[in-house]
mmCIF file of C-alpha atoms in Angstrom:
data_model
loop_
_atom_site.group_PDB
_atom_site.id
_atom_site.type_symbol
_atom_site.label_atom_id
_atom_site.label_comp_id
_atom_site.label_asym_id
_atom_site.label_seq_id
_atom_site.Cartn_x
_atom_site.Cartn_y
_atom_site.Cartn_z
ATOM 1 C CA MET A 237 -0.145 0.080 0.011
ATOM 2 C CA ILE A 238 3.328 2.611 0.644
ATOM 3 C CA SER A 239 5.335 1.413 -1.540
ATOM 4 C CA LEU A 240 3.311 2.278 -5.027
ATOM 5 C CA PRO A 241 3.020 5.955 -3.927
ATOM 6 C CA MET A 242 6.479 5.969 -3.274
ATOM 7 C CA MET A 243 7.435 4.475 -6.347
ATOM 8 C CA LEU A 244 5.042 6.757 -8.243
ATOM 9 C CA VAL A 245 7.143 9.848 -6.107
ATOM 10 C CA LEU A 246 10.388 8.829 -6.592
ATOM 11 C CA TYR A 247 9.878 8.066 -10.195
ATOM 12 C CA PRO A 248 10.844 11.248 -11.441
ATOM 13 C CA ILE A 249 13.626 11.482 -9.462
ATOM 14 C CA HIS A 250 15.835 8.602 -10.305
ATOM 15 C CA LYS A 251 15.168 9.817 -14.151
ATOM 16 C CA LEU A 252 16.964 12.738 -13.190
ATOM 17 C CA TRP A 253 20.667 10.313 -12.882
ATOM 18 C CA GLY A 254 19.351 8.429 -15.861
ATOM 19 C CA ASP A 255 16.936 6.818 -17.597
ATOM 20 C CA PRO A 256 15.875 3.729 -16.179
ATOM 21 C CA CYS A 257 14.041 2.251 -18.597
ATOM 22 C CA ARG A 258 16.991 2.471 -21.344
ATOM 23 C CA ARG A 259 16.943 -0.221 -23.774
ATOM 24 C CA GLU A 260 20.436 -0.943 -23.290
ATOM 25 C CA LEU A 261 20.798 -3.437 -20.317
ATOM 26 C CA PRO A 262 24.129 -3.106 -17.771
ATOM 27 C CA THR A 263 27.110 -5.317 -18.343
ATOM 28 C CA PHE A 264 26.940 -8.334 -15.800
ATOM 29 C CA HIS A 265 30.195 -6.760 -14.394
ATOM 30 C CA TRP A 266 28.357 -3.183 -14.070
ATOM 31 C CA PHE A 267 25.715 -5.126 -12.322
ATOM 32 C CA LEU A 268 27.965 -7.375 -9.321
ATOM 33 C CA LEU A 269 29.577 -3.387 -8.939
ATOM 34 C CA GLU A 270 26.091 -1.481 -8.273
ATOM 35 C CA LEU A 271 24.941 -4.714 -6.229
ATOM 36 C CA ALA A 272 27.941 -4.279 -4.357
ATOM 37 C CA ILE A 273 27.165 -0.117 -3.756
ATOM 38 C CA PHE A 274 23.501 -0.928 -3.191
ATOM 39 C CA THR A 275 24.833 -3.301 -0.505
ATOM 40 C CA LEU A 276 26.975 -0.966 1.627
ATOM 41 C CA ILE A 277 24.116 1.964 1.133
ATOM 42 C CA GLU A 278 21.705 -0.534 2.812
ATOM 43 C CA GLU A 279 23.758 -1.616 5.914
ATOM 44 C CA VAL A 280 24.672 1.616 6.890
ATOM 45 C CA MET A 281 21.033 3.389 6.061
ATOM 46 C CA PHE A 282 19.310 -0.117 7.645
ATOM 47 C CA TYR A 283 22.079 0.184 10.740
ATOM 48 C CA TYR A 284 21.390 3.467 11.831
ATOM 49 C CA SER A 285 18.230 3.702 11.326
ATOM 50 C CA HIS A 286 16.596 0.130 12.661
ATOM 51 C CA ARG A 287 19.094 1.397 15.619
ATOM 52 C CA LEU A 288 16.927 4.603 15.451
ATOM 53 C CA LEU A 289 13.839 2.756 16.166
ATOM 54 C CA HIS A 290 15.080 1.321 19.118
ATOM 55 C CA HIS A 291 14.938 4.687 21.174
ATOM 56 C CA PRO A 292 12.553 4.430 23.614
ATOM 57 C CA THR A 293 10.909 7.656 22.141
ATOM 58 C CA PHE A 294 10.654 5.724 18.375
ATOM 59 C CA TYR A 295 10.073 1.961 19.818
ATOM 60 C CA LYS A 296 7.528 2.138 21.244
ATOM 61 C CA LYS A 297 5.159 4.340 19.627
ATOM 62 C CA ILE A 298 6.820 2.593 15.801
ATOM 63 C CA HIS A 299 9.022 -0.540 16.116
ATOM 64 C CA LYS A 300 7.182 -2.168 18.622
ATOM 65 C CA LYS A 301 4.852 -3.546 16.033
ATOM 66 C CA HIS A 302 7.313 -5.745 14.159
ATOM 67 C CA HIS A 303 9.182 -6.745 17.400
ATOM 68 C CA GLU A 304 5.796 -8.584 18.827
ATOM 69 C CA TRP A 305 6.824 -11.439 17.154
ATOM 70 C CA THR A 306 10.030 -12.835 19.084
ATOM 71 C CA ALA A 307 10.481 -16.564 17.314
ATOM 72 C CA PRO A 308 10.032 -14.571 13.726
ATOM 73 C CA ILE A 309 7.905 -16.066 10.397
ATOM 74 C CA GLY A 310 9.175 -15.130 6.868
ATOM 75 C CA VAL A 311 6.060 -13.320 6.867
ATOM 76 C CA ILE A 312 6.849 -10.479 9.159
ATOM 77 C CA SER A 313 9.647 -9.155 7.596
ATOM 78 C CA LEU A 314 7.626 -6.322 6.438
ATOM 79 C CA TYR A 315 5.045 -6.331 9.457
ATOM 80 C CA ALA A 316 6.081 -2.627 10.129
ATOM 81 C CA HIS A 317 4.356 0.413 11.062
ATOM 82 C CA PRO A 318 3.718 1.929 8.235
ATOM 83 C CA VAL A 319 7.083 5.132 9.070
ATOM 84 C CA GLU A 320 8.768 1.716 9.728
ATOM 85 C CA HIS A 321 8.243 0.802 6.554
ATOM 86 C CA VAL A 322 9.436 3.738 5.018
ATOM 87 C CA VAL A 323 12.232 5.046 6.950
ATOM 88 C CA SER A 324 13.527 1.351 7.252
ATOM 89 C CA ASN A 325 13.261 -1.077 4.647
ATOM 90 C CA MET A 326 12.382 0.866 1.574
ATOM 91 C CA LEU A 327 14.425 4.219 1.806
ATOM 92 C CA PRO A 328 17.517 2.127 2.721
ATOM 93 C CA ALA A 329 17.137 -0.575 -0.054
ATOM 94 C CA ILE A 330 15.562 2.435 -2.482
ATOM 95 C CA VAL A 331 18.609 5.143 -2.406
ATOM 96 C CA GLY A 332 21.306 2.739 -4.085
ATOM 97 C CA PRO A 333 19.555 2.402 -7.196
ATOM 98 C CA LEU A 334 18.582 6.000 -7.041
ATOM 99 C CA VAL A 335 22.360 7.270 -6.095
ATOM 100 C CA MET A 336 23.146 4.823 -8.972
ATOM 101 C CA GLY A 337 20.788 6.112 -11.638
ATOM 102 C CA SER A 338 20.610 2.127 -12.038
ATOM 103 C CA HIS A 339 18.663 0.398 -14.671
ATOM 104 C CA LEU A 340 14.778 -1.144 -14.357
ATOM 105 C CA THR A 341 16.423 -4.194 -14.567
ATOM 106 C CA SER A 342 18.848 -4.004 -11.588
ATOM 107 C CA ILE A 343 16.270 -2.516 -9.741
ATOM 108 C CA THR A 344 14.212 -5.551 -9.850
ATOM 109 C CA MET A 345 16.765 -7.967 -9.000
ATOM 110 C CA TRP A 346 17.778 -6.094 -6.007
ATOM 111 C CA PHE A 347 14.592 -5.661 -4.457
ATOM 112 C CA SER A 348 13.761 -9.339 -5.434
ATOM 113 C CA LEU A 349 16.839 -10.037 -3.285
ATOM 114 C CA ALA A 350 16.839 -8.025 -0.707
ATOM 115 C CA LEU A 351 12.891 -9.249 -0.139
ATOM 116 C CA ILE A 352 14.098 -12.802 -0.472
ATOM 117 C CA ILE A 353 17.472 -12.186 2.786
ATOM 118 C CA THR A 354 14.861 -10.231 4.549
ATOM 119 C CA THR A 355 12.283 -12.988 4.104
ATOM 120 C CA ILE A 356 14.695 -15.406 5.261
ATOM 121 C CA SER A 357 16.113 -13.511 8.083
ATOM 122 C CA HIS A 358 12.950 -13.728 9.370
ATOM 123 C CA CYS A 359 11.709 -17.318 8.517
ATOM 124 C CA GLY A 360 12.973 -18.869 11.563
ATOM 125 C CA TYR A 361 14.893 -21.841 9.547
ATOM 126 C CA HIS A 362 18.045 -22.268 8.981
ATOM 127 C CA LEU A 363 18.099 -23.968 5.453
ATOM 128 C CA PRO A 364 20.684 -25.053 3.500
ATOM 129 C CA PHE A 365 23.067 -23.053 1.520
ATOM 130 C CA LEU A 366 21.245 -20.377 2.228
ATOM 131 C CA PRO A 367 22.440 -17.268 4.473
ATOM 132 C CA SER A 368 21.766 -17.738 8.180
ATOM 133 C CA PRO A 369 18.906 -16.120 10.199
ATOM 134 C CA GLU A 370 21.113 -16.478 12.893
ATOM 135 C CA PHE A 371 21.828 -13.043 13.591
ATOM 136 C CA HIS A 372 18.652 -11.300 13.120
ATOM 137 C CA ASP A 373 16.331 -14.449 15.232
ATOM 138 C CA TYR A 374 18.976 -13.704 18.053
ATOM 139 C CA HIS A 375 18.033 -9.264 17.366
ATOM 140 C CA HIS A 376 14.028 -10.498 18.111
ATOM 141 C CA LEU A 377 15.212 -12.236 21.386
ATOM 142 C CA LYS A 378 17.266 -9.746 22.707
ATOM 143 C CA PHE A 379 16.244 -6.329 21.313
ATOM 144 C CA ASN A 380 19.338 -4.240 21.715
ATOM 145 C CA GLN A 381 21.797 -6.505 19.882
ATOM 146 C CA CYS A 382 22.099 -7.707 16.234
ATOM 147 C CA TYR A 383 21.070 -4.460 14.370
ATOM 148 C CA GLY A 384 22.082 -4.471 10.718
ATOM 149 C CA VAL A 385 22.175 -6.597 8.120
ATOM 150 C CA LEU A 386 25.558 -7.780 7.590
ATOM 151 C CA GLY A 387 26.726 -7.437 10.977
ATOM 152 C CA VAL A 388 30.217 -4.743 10.072
ATOM 153 C CA LEU A 389 28.631 -1.890 12.130
ATOM 154 C CA ASP A 390 27.454 -4.112 14.330
ATOM 155 C CA HIS A 391 31.434 -4.938 15.017
ATOM 156 C CA LEU A 392 32.351 -1.780 14.836
ATOM 157 C CA HIS A 393 30.190 -0.265 17.187
ATOM 158 C CA GLY A 394 30.110 -3.554 19.691
ATOM 159 C CA THR A 395 26.700 -4.238 19.373
ATOM 160 C CA ASP A 396 26.731 -7.916 18.644
ATOM 161 C CA THR A 397 28.701 -8.757 21.464
ATOM 162 C CA ILE A 398 27.170 -10.919 23.186
ATOM 163 C CA PHE A 399 25.523 -12.514 20.681
ATOM 164 C CA LYS A 400 29.113 -13.329 19.873
ATOM 165 C CA GLN A 401 29.192 -15.648 23.517
ATOM 166 C CA THR A 402 26.232 -17.454 22.312
ATOM 167 C CA LYS A 403 26.116 -21.315 20.150
ATOM 168 C CA ALA A 404 23.125 -18.368 18.085
ATOM 169 C CA TYR A 405 26.741 -17.504 17.509
ATOM 170 C CA GLU A 406 28.566 -20.586 16.078
ATOM 171 C CA ARG A 407 25.921 -21.641 13.936
ATOM 172 C CA HIS A 408 25.547 -18.465 12.062
ATOM 173 C CA ILE A 409 27.396 -20.002 8.949
ATOM 174 C CA LEU A 410 26.454 -21.129 5.879
ATOM 175 C CA LEU A 411 24.885 -24.530 6.373
ATOM 176 C CA LEU A 412 26.571 -26.663 2.896
ATOM 177 C CA GLY A 413 24.782 -29.954 4.250
ATOM 178 C CA PHE A 414 21.328 -31.644 5.547
ATOM 179 C CA THR A 415 22.295 -31.737 9.384
ATOM 180 C CA PRO A 416 20.599 -28.699 11.246
ATOM 181 C CA LEU A 417 23.106 -27.058 12.958
ATOM 182 C CA SER A 418 20.928 -27.408 16.294
ATOM 183 C CA GLU A 419 22.505 -31.146 15.970
ATOM 184 C CA SER A 420 25.917 -30.681 15.101
ATOM 185 C CA ILE A 421 25.916 -28.085 17.733
ATOM 186 C CA PRO A 422 23.287 -28.335 20.364
ATOM 187 C CA ASP A 423 22.623 -26.021 22.998
ATOM 188 C CA THR A 424 24.859 -26.180 26.272
ATOM 189 C CA PRO A 425 22.672 -28.935 28.460
ATOM 190 C CA LYS A 426 21.125 -26.795 31.690
ATOM 191 C CA LYS A 427 22.586 -27.821 34.882
ATOM 192 C CA MET A 428 20.543 -30.222 36.924
ATOM 193 C CA GLN A 429 19.009 -28.380 40.002
#
């Protein structure tokens, strides 16, 4: 509901940097460069907007809706207050293509990839050969850790220090087989009382 009006507003702005519907497709190498730039821009914008949404003023009125789910499922990746959806979900993904004056094909590939990764990070399953959801699952469990997408800014700001001391961190790897990581890296047994 919010995405279409925002795209209609941003289309004329995008045309200032180049026609996104031009006939010539970008080369594969150019797309890879764009993808790297999009990823860096999204990491910075998402981390800081997401961390800002955890400030008590914004959390209670805006971001708490998204955190109603402590055990994430894929569909809640976009379950958010409209302000959060624009500021923290859409803008970080849109700014890269706007800055680069990207072709519609690059934009479509980037948005598809971003949505797939967002859904995977909220699905609650660590699936083989796909990105690990452990980092963001931990964020939904402990709200003051793991704000970013890649974890680079979390490392720089120390907002992943508690996460790094957990079994979830040990499991935060690319699963290359079909044995669940909860079996190969089991939780530490609780002490008998």
